[in-house]
Amino acid sequence: MEQKTSQSATRSVTAIDGAMALIVILLIVQIWLVSATLETYLAGHHETALPGTIISGAIFLACFGLYLFIERIDAESHKP
Amino acid sequence: MKLFRKPSREPLWRDEFSVFSGEEKYVSRRQFSKFLVLTSLGMFVGNLWILVRSWFSRQPSYPVMAITHVDEVPVRGVKLFQYPTPQEQCILLRTGTDTYVAYSQKCTHLSCAVFYSAATNRLECPCHNGAFSVHDGSPLQGPPRRPLPRVVLTRKGDVLVATGIQLEG
């Protein structure tokens, strides 16, 4: 029984680590996107601002979804 | 489906600084992922800020300004002037008897001042050996990838007048 609980805890930590790795990858893409949009804006090309913002919003929503996933796993691991 | 953890009856500090070592890995991961998501929100707000700025400065209006008398600049000669604000340095070139071109003097790489090289008949940037065509301002050599912003010129009698700035070629 104790071994089963330990395996479950290991699995949940692995799932959280995977979700965190995905968030980090998305964040790197988002940082690149902001810098690219800023550079094109400063160069006078205003047409990239809207698609850049939409994609950045989608990435933020994906990160938030992954955060909710982490919270859920965390909540499940705290169940008595 | 429960999205967030059930609020604990314990005070927050006891929840976040658990005495059980097994809990610690959850707390540190939860806090780090919260930090990452907040950073992502910050990036999104940054993009929104760029969008709002570009929304309000979509069509800048340029003043109409007399630059010089047509005979004041010799053929293959240059004249420096400020347009559209006194802080924006520009360069006027007389490429032929009756042809004039003007560009922003700021290199599109790192904003060094470009100058006209009569020997090579092109605009050159001394900082990183960038060069631009005098005909359309397109980059010819070095790190710049974008053309020089072109000052739109019109001739009113014997006076050259700047009426705007064209960003592409």
Coordinates of C-alpha atoms in Angstrom, one line a residue:
Chain A
M1 CA 0.0 0.0 0.0
E2 CA 2.8 2.4 1.0
Q3 CA 4.7 1.4 -2.2
K4 CA 1.6 2.2 -4.3
T5 CA 1.4 5.7 -2.7
S6 CA 5.0 6.3 -3.3
Q7 CA 4.6 5.3 -7.0
S8 CA 1.7 7.6 -7.3
A9 CA 3.6 10.5 -5.8
T10 CA 6.5 9.9 -8.2
R11 CA 4.1 9.8 -11.2
S12 CA 2.5 13.1 -10.1
V13 CA 5.9 14.8 -9.7
T14 CA 6.9 13.6 -13.1
A15 CA 3.7 15.0 -14.6
I16 CA 4.3 18.3 -12.9
D17 CA 7.9 18.4 -14.2
G18 CA 6.7 17.7 -17.8
A19 CA 4.1 20.5 -17.6
M20 CA 6.7 22.9 -16.2
A21 CA 9.1 22.0 -19.0
L22 CA 6.3 22.8 -21.5
I23 CA 5.6 26.1 -19.8
V24 CA 9.4 27.0 -20.1
I25 CA 9.4 26.1 -23.8
L26 CA 6.3 28.2 -24.4
L27 CA 7.8 31.1 -22.4
I28 CA 11.0 31.1 -24.5
V29 CA 8.9 31.2 -27.7
Q30 CA 6.8 34.1 -26.2
I31 CA 9.9 36.1 -25.2
W32 CA 11.2 35.7 -28.7
L33 CA 7.8 36.8 -30.1
V34 CA 7.7 39.9 -28.0
S35 CA 11.2 41.0 -29.0
A36 CA 10.5 40.3 -32.7
T37 CA 7.2 42.3 -32.5
L38 CA 9.0 45.1 -30.7
E39 CA 11.8 45.2 -33.3
T40 CA 9.4 45.3 -36.2
Y41 CA 7.3 48.0 -34.5
L42 CA 10.3 50.2 -33.9
A43 CA 11.2 49.7 -37.6
G44 CA 7.9 51.2 -38.5
H45 CA 6.0 48.0 -39.5
H46 CA 2.8 48.2 -37.5
E47 CA 1.1 45.3 -39.2
T48 CA 2.8 42.6 -37.1
A49 CA 1.5 43.9 -33.8
L50 CA -2.0 42.3 -34.0
P51 CA -0.9 38.8 -35.0
G52 CA 1.9 39.0 -32.4
T53 CA -0.6 39.9 -29.7
I54 CA -3.0 37.1 -30.7
I55 CA -0.3 34.4 -30.7
S56 CA 1.1 35.8 -27.4
G57 CA -2.3 35.6 -25.8
A58 CA -2.8 32.0 -27.0
I59 CA 0.6 31.1 -25.5
F60 CA -0.3 32.7 -22.2
L61 CA -3.6 30.8 -22.2
A62 CA -1.7 27.5 -22.9
C63 CA 0.7 28.3 -20.0
F64 CA -2.3 29.1 -17.7
G65 CA -3.9 25.8 -18.8
L66 CA -0.7 23.9 -17.9
Y67 CA -0.7 25.8 -14.6
L68 CA -4.2 24.6 -13.8
F69 CA -3.1 21.1 -14.7
I70 CA -0.3 21.4 -12.2
E71 CA -2.7 22.7 -9.6
R72 CA -5.1 19.8 -10.2
I73 CA -2.3 17.2 -9.8
D74 CA -1.2 19.0 -6.7
A75 CA -4.8 19.0 -5.3
E76 CA -5.1 15.3 -6.0
S77 CA -1.8 14.5 -4.3
H78 CA -3.1 16.3 -1.2
K79 CA -6.2 14.2 -1.0
P80 CA -6.4 12.4 2.3
Chain B
M1 CA -13.4 18.7 -11.8
K2 CA -11.6 20.8 -9.2
L3 CA -9.2 23.3 -10.7
F4 CA -7.5 24.8 -7.7
R5 CA -6.4 23.3 -4.4
K6 CA -8.9 23.4 -1.6
P7 CA -8.0 26.3 0.6
S8 CA -6.3 25.0 3.7
R9 CA -7.5 25.7 7.2
E10 CA -3.8 26.3 8.1
P11 CA -2.3 29.7 7.7
L12 CA -0.7 30.4 4.3
W13 CA 2.9 30.3 5.7
R14 CA 2.3 26.8 7.2
D15 CA 0.9 25.7 3.8
E16 CA 3.8 27.0 1.8
F17 CA 6.5 26.0 4.3
S18 CA 5.6 22.5 5.2
V19 CA 7.5 20.6 7.8
F20 CA 7.1 17.4 5.7
S21 CA 9.9 16.9 3.2
G22 CA 7.5 15.1 0.8
E23 CA 5.4 18.3 0.5
E24 CA 8.4 20.5 -0.3
K25 CA 8.8 19.4 -3.9
Y26 CA 5.2 20.3 -4.6
V27 CA 5.5 23.7 -3.0
S28 CA 8.7 24.6 -4.9
R29 CA 7.2 23.4 -8.3
R30 CA 3.9 25.2 -7.7
Q31 CA 5.7 28.5 -6.8
F32 CA 8.0 28.2 -9.8
S33 CA 5.2 27.4 -12.2
K34 CA 3.2 30.4 -10.8
F35 CA 6.2 32.6 -11.5
L36 CA 6.5 31.3 -15.0
V37 CA 2.8 31.9 -15.8
L38 CA 3.0 35.4 -14.3
T39 CA 6.1 36.1 -16.6
S40 CA 4.0 34.8 -19.5
L41 CA 1.3 37.2 -18.5
G42 CA 3.9 40.0 -18.5
M43 CA 5.0 39.1 -22.0
F44 CA 1.3 39.2 -23.2
V45 CA 0.8 42.6 -21.6
G46 CA 4.0 43.8 -23.4
N47 CA 2.6 42.7 -26.7
L48 CA -0.7 44.4 -25.9
W49 CA 1.2 47.6 -25.1
I50 CA 2.9 47.4 -28.6
L51 CA -0.5 46.8 -30.2
V52 CA -2.0 49.9 -28.4
R53 CA 1.0 52.0 -29.3
S54 CA 0.9 51.0 -33.0
W55 CA -2.9 51.6 -33.0
F56 CA -2.4 55.2 -32.0
S57 CA 0.5 55.9 -34.2
R58 CA -0.7 54.1 -37.3
Q59 CA -0.7 57.1 -39.6
P60 CA 1.8 59.7 -38.5
S61 CA 1.4 63.1 -40.1
Y62 CA 4.4 64.8 -41.5
P63 CA 4.9 68.5 -41.8
V64 CA 5.5 70.1 -45.2
M65 CA 8.9 71.8 -44.9
A66 CA 11.1 73.7 -47.4
I67 CA 14.5 72.1 -47.5
T68 CA 16.6 74.1 -49.9
H69 CA 16.8 76.1 -53.1
V70 CA 17.5 73.7 -56.1
D71 CA 20.7 75.5 -57.1
E72 CA 22.1 75.5 -53.7
V73 CA 23.3 71.9 -54.0
P74 CA 25.7 71.0 -56.8
V75 CA 25.4 67.8 -58.8
R76 CA 26.7 64.9 -56.6
G77 CA 26.6 67.3 -53.7
V78 CA 24.9 66.8 -50.3
K79 CA 23.0 68.9 -47.8
L80 CA 22.1 67.9 -44.3
F81 CA 18.8 68.9 -42.8
Q82 CA 16.4 68.0 -40.0
Y83 CA 13.1 66.4 -40.8
P84 CA 10.3 65.9 -39.5
T85 CA 11.6 67.1 -36.1
P86 CA 14.9 69.0 -35.2
Q87 CA 16.2 65.7 -33.7
E88 CA 15.9 63.7 -37.0
Q89 CA 18.9 64.2 -39.1
C90 CA 18.5 63.7 -42.9
I91 CA 20.7 63.8 -46.0
L92 CA 19.8 65.3 -49.3
L93 CA 21.6 64.2 -52.5
R94 CA 21.6 65.7 -55.9
T95 CA 22.2 62.6 -58.1
G96 CA 21.7 64.4 -61.5
T97 CA 21.0 67.8 -63.0
D98 CA 17.4 67.5 -62.1
T99 CA 17.2 64.5 -59.7
Y100 CA 17.2 64.8 -55.9
V101 CA 16.9 62.1 -53.2
A102 CA 16.8 62.4 -49.5
Y103 CA 17.0 59.8 -46.7
S104 CA 17.1 59.6 -43.0
Q105 CA 20.8 59.7 -41.9
K106 CA 20.2 57.0 -39.3
C107 CA 21.7 53.6 -40.3
T108 CA 19.0 51.0 -40.0
H109 CA 21.4 48.7 -38.2
L110 CA 22.4 50.6 -35.1
S111 CA 21.5 54.2 -35.9
C112 CA 25.0 55.6 -36.7
A113 CA 25.0 58.5 -39.1
V114 CA 25.5 57.5 -42.8
F115 CA 27.5 59.8 -45.1
Y116 CA 27.7 60.1 -48.9
S117 CA 30.8 58.6 -50.4
A118 CA 31.5 60.2 -53.8
A119 CA 34.2 57.6 -54.7
T120 CA 31.7 54.7 -54.5
N121 CA 28.6 56.7 -55.1
R122 CA 26.7 55.2 -52.2
L123 CA 25.7 56.1 -48.6
E124 CA 28.1 54.5 -46.1
C125 CA 27.9 53.8 -42.4
P126 CA 31.3 54.0 -40.7
C127 CA 30.4 52.0 -37.7
H128 CA 30.1 48.5 -39.2
N129 CA 30.9 49.1 -42.9
G130 CA 27.2 49.2 -44.0
A131 CA 26.4 50.7 -47.4
F132 CA 23.1 51.8 -49.0
S133 CA 22.2 52.6 -52.6
V134 CA 21.7 56.3 -53.4
H135 CA 18.9 55.5 -55.8
D136 CA 16.5 53.8 -53.5
G137 CA 18.2 53.5 -50.1
S138 CA 18.4 49.7 -50.2
P139 CA 21.1 48.0 -48.2
L140 CA 24.1 46.9 -50.4
Q141 CA 26.7 45.7 -47.9
G142 CA 27.2 45.0 -44.2
P143 CA 24.8 44.3 -41.4
P144 CA 21.8 46.5 -42.3
R145 CA 18.9 44.5 -43.7
R146 CA 16.3 47.3 -44.1
P147 CA 16.5 50.3 -46.5
L148 CA 17.0 53.8 -45.3
P149 CA 13.7 55.7 -44.7
R150 CA 13.2 57.9 -47.7
V151 CA 12.1 61.5 -47.4
V152 CA 9.4 62.3 -50.0
L153 CA 10.5 65.4 -51.9
T154 CA 8.4 67.6 -54.2
R155 CA 9.6 70.6 -56.2
K156 CA 7.7 73.8 -55.7
G157 CA 9.2 76.3 -58.2
D158 CA 12.8 76.5 -57.3
V159 CA 12.4 75.1 -53.8
L160 CA 12.6 71.5 -52.7
V161 CA 10.0 70.6 -50.2
A162 CA 9.8 67.6 -47.9
T163 CA 6.3 66.2 -47.5
G164 CA 6.7 62.9 -45.7
I165 CA 8.7 59.8 -45.0
Q166 CA 8.5 56.5 -46.9
L167 CA 9.7 53.6 -44.8
E168 CA 10.1 51.0 -47.6
G169 CA 12.4 51.8 -50.5

